[in-house]
Short mmCIF file of C-alpha atoms in Angstrom, two decimals:
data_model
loop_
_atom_site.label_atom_id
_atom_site.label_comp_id
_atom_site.label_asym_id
_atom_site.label_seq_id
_atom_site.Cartn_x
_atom_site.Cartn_y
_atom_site.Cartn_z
CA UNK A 1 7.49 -31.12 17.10
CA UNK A 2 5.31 -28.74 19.13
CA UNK A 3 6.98 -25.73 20.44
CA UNK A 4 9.73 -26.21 17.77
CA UNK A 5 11.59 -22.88 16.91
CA UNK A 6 13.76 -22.06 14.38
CA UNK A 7 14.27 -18.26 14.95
CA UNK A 8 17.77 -17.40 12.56
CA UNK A 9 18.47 -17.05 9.58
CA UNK A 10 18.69 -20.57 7.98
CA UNK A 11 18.22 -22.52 10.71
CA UNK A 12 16.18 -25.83 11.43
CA UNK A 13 14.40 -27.22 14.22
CA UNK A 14 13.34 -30.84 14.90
CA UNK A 15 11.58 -32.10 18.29
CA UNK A 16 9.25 -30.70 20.67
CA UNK A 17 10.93 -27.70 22.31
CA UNK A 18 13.83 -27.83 19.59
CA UNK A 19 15.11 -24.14 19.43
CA UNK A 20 17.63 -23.22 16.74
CA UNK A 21 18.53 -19.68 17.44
CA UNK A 22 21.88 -18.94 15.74
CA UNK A 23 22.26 -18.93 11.91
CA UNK A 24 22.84 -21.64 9.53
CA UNK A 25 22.00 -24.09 12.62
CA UNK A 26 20.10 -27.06 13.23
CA UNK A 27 18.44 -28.27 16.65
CA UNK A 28 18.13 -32.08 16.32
CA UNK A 29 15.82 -33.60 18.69
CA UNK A 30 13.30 -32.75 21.75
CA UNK A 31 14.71 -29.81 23.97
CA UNK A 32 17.61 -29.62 21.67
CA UNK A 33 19.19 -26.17 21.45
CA UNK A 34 21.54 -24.58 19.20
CA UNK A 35 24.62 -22.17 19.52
CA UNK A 36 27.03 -20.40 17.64
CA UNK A 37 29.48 -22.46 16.22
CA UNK A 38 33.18 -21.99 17.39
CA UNK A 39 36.74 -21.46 15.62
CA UNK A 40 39.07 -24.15 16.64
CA UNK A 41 42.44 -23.68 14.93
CA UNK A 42 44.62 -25.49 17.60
CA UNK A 43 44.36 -28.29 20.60
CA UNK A 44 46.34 -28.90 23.32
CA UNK A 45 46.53 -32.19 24.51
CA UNK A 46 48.70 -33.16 27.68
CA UNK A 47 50.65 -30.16 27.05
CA UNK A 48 51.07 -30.55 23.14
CA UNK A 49 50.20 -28.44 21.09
CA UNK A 50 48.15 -29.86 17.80
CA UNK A 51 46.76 -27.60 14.88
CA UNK A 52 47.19 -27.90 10.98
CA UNK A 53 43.26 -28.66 11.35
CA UNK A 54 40.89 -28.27 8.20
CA UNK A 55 37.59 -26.84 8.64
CA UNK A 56 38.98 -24.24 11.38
CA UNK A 57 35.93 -21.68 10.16
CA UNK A 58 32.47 -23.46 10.85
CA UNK A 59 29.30 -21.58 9.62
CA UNK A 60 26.91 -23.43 11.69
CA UNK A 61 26.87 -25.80 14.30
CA UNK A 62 24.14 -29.25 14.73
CA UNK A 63 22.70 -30.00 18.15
CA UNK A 64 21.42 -33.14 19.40
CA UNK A 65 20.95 -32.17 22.88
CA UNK A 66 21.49 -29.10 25.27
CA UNK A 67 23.66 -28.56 28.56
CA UNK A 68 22.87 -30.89 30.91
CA UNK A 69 21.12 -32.99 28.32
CA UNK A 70 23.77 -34.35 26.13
CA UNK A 71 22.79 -37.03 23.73
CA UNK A 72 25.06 -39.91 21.95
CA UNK A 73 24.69 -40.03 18.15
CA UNK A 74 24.74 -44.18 17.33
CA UNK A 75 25.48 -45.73 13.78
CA UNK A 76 28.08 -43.04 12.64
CA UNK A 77 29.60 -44.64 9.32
CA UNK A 78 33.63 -44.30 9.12
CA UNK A 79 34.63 -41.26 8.85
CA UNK A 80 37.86 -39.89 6.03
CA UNK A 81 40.87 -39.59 8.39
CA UNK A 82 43.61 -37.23 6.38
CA UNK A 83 44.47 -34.11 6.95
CA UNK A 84 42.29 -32.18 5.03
CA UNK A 85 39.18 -33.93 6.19
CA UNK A 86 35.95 -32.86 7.66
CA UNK A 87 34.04 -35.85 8.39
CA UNK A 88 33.34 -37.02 12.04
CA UNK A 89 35.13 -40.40 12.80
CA UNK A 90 33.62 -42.84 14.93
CA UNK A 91 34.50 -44.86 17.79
CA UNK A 92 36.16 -48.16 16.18
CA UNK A 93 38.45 -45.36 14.47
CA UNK A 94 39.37 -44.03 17.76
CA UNK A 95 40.14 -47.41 19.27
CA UNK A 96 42.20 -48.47 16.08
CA UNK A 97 44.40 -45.61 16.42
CA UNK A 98 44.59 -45.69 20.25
CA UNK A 99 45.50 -49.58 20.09
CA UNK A 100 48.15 -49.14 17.43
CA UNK A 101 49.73 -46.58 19.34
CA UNK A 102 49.45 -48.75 22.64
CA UNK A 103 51.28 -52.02 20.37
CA UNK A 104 54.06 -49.49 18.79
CA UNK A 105 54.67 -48.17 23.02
CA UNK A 106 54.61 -51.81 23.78
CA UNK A 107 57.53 -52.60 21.09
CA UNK A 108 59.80 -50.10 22.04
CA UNK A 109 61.18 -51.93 24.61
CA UNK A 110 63.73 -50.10 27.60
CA UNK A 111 66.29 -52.42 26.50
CA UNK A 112 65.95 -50.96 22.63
CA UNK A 113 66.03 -47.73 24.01
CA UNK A 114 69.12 -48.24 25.73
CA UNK A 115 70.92 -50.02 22.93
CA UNK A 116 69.51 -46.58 20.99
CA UNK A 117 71.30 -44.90 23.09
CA UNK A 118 74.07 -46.53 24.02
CA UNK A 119 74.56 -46.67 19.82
CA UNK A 120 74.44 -42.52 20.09
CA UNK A 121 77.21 -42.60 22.60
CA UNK A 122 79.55 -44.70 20.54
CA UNK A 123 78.95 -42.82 17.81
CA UNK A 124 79.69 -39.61 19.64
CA UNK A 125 82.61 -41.23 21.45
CA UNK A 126 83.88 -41.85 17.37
CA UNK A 127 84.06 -38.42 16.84
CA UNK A 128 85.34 -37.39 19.93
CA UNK A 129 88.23 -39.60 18.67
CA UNK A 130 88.46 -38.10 15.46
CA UNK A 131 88.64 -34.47 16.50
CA UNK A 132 91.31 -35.18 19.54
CA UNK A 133 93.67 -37.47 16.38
CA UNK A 134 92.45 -33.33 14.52
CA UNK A 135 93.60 -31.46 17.13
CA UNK A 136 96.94 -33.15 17.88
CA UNK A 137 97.69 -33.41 13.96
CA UNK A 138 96.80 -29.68 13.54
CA UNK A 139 99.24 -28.85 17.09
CA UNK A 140 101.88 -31.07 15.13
CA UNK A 141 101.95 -28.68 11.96
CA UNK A 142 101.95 -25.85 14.08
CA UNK A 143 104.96 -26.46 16.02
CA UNK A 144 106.70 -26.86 11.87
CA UNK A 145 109.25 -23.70 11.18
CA UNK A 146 109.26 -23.08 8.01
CA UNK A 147 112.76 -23.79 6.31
CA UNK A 148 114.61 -20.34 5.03
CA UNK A 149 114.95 -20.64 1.01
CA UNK A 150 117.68 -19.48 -0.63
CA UNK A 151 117.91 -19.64 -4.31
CA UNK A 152 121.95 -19.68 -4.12
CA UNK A 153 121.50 -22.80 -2.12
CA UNK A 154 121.49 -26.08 -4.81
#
């Protein structure tokens, strides 16, 4: 497009006014500017910390748009969810995961959770048993005395 720059090292521009100014960068679309890419090693999410990502060292960044005019990017095919991918994922893979999680919440019922729990506290009140029949088995060998041996004793 008119005006189009691409100004760094390896960069592309595409649209009028598209300005790619940072290497290995692409400005997609009219007005459209680029910037440097960013490091993202970690998220935190509703105080949760997330990280383990792949692709934590970007050497360029695509824009479609520029502050203040943000653009949507339609048709994005499935994208590999694992952990080492890269690919972008697209909305029906965001709603699959966010549903699943919303039907396993659903399932786990208070009244499972209590019987969960209520299981833990029998099973703690078991050993609590155990170690009290320990203790007072252990207090009955201790109060033993030891018989005296003599050998001229038969």
């Amino acid at each position: 497009g008119s005006d189009a720059a691409a100004t760094a090292d390896y960069s592309i521009a595409i649209g009028n006014k598209a300005n790619a100014s940072t290497a290995n960068s692409i400005a997609l679309g009219a007005d459209s500017t680029t910037r440097s890419a960013t490091n993202v090693t970690s998220a935190t999410v509703a105080g949760h910390t997330y990280g383990g990502f792949a692709g934590t060292s970007p050497v360029g960044s695509v824009s479609v748009g520029k502050a203040g005019q943000e653009r949507q990017i339609h048709n994005v095919a499935a994208g590999k969810i694992s952990a080492d991918s890269t690919d972008a994922v697209n909305g029906s893979q965001l709603y699959s995961v966010a549903n699943d999680l919303q039907t396993q919440i659903n399932n786990s019922t208070p009244g499972q959770i209590n019987n969960n729990i209520t299981n833990l506290n029998n099973r703690v009140g078991n050993v609590e048993k155990r170690v009290n029949k320990v203790g007072a088995g252990s207090a009955a060998l201790a109060a033993l005395h030891p018989l005296d041996f003599n050998p001229d004793d038969k």
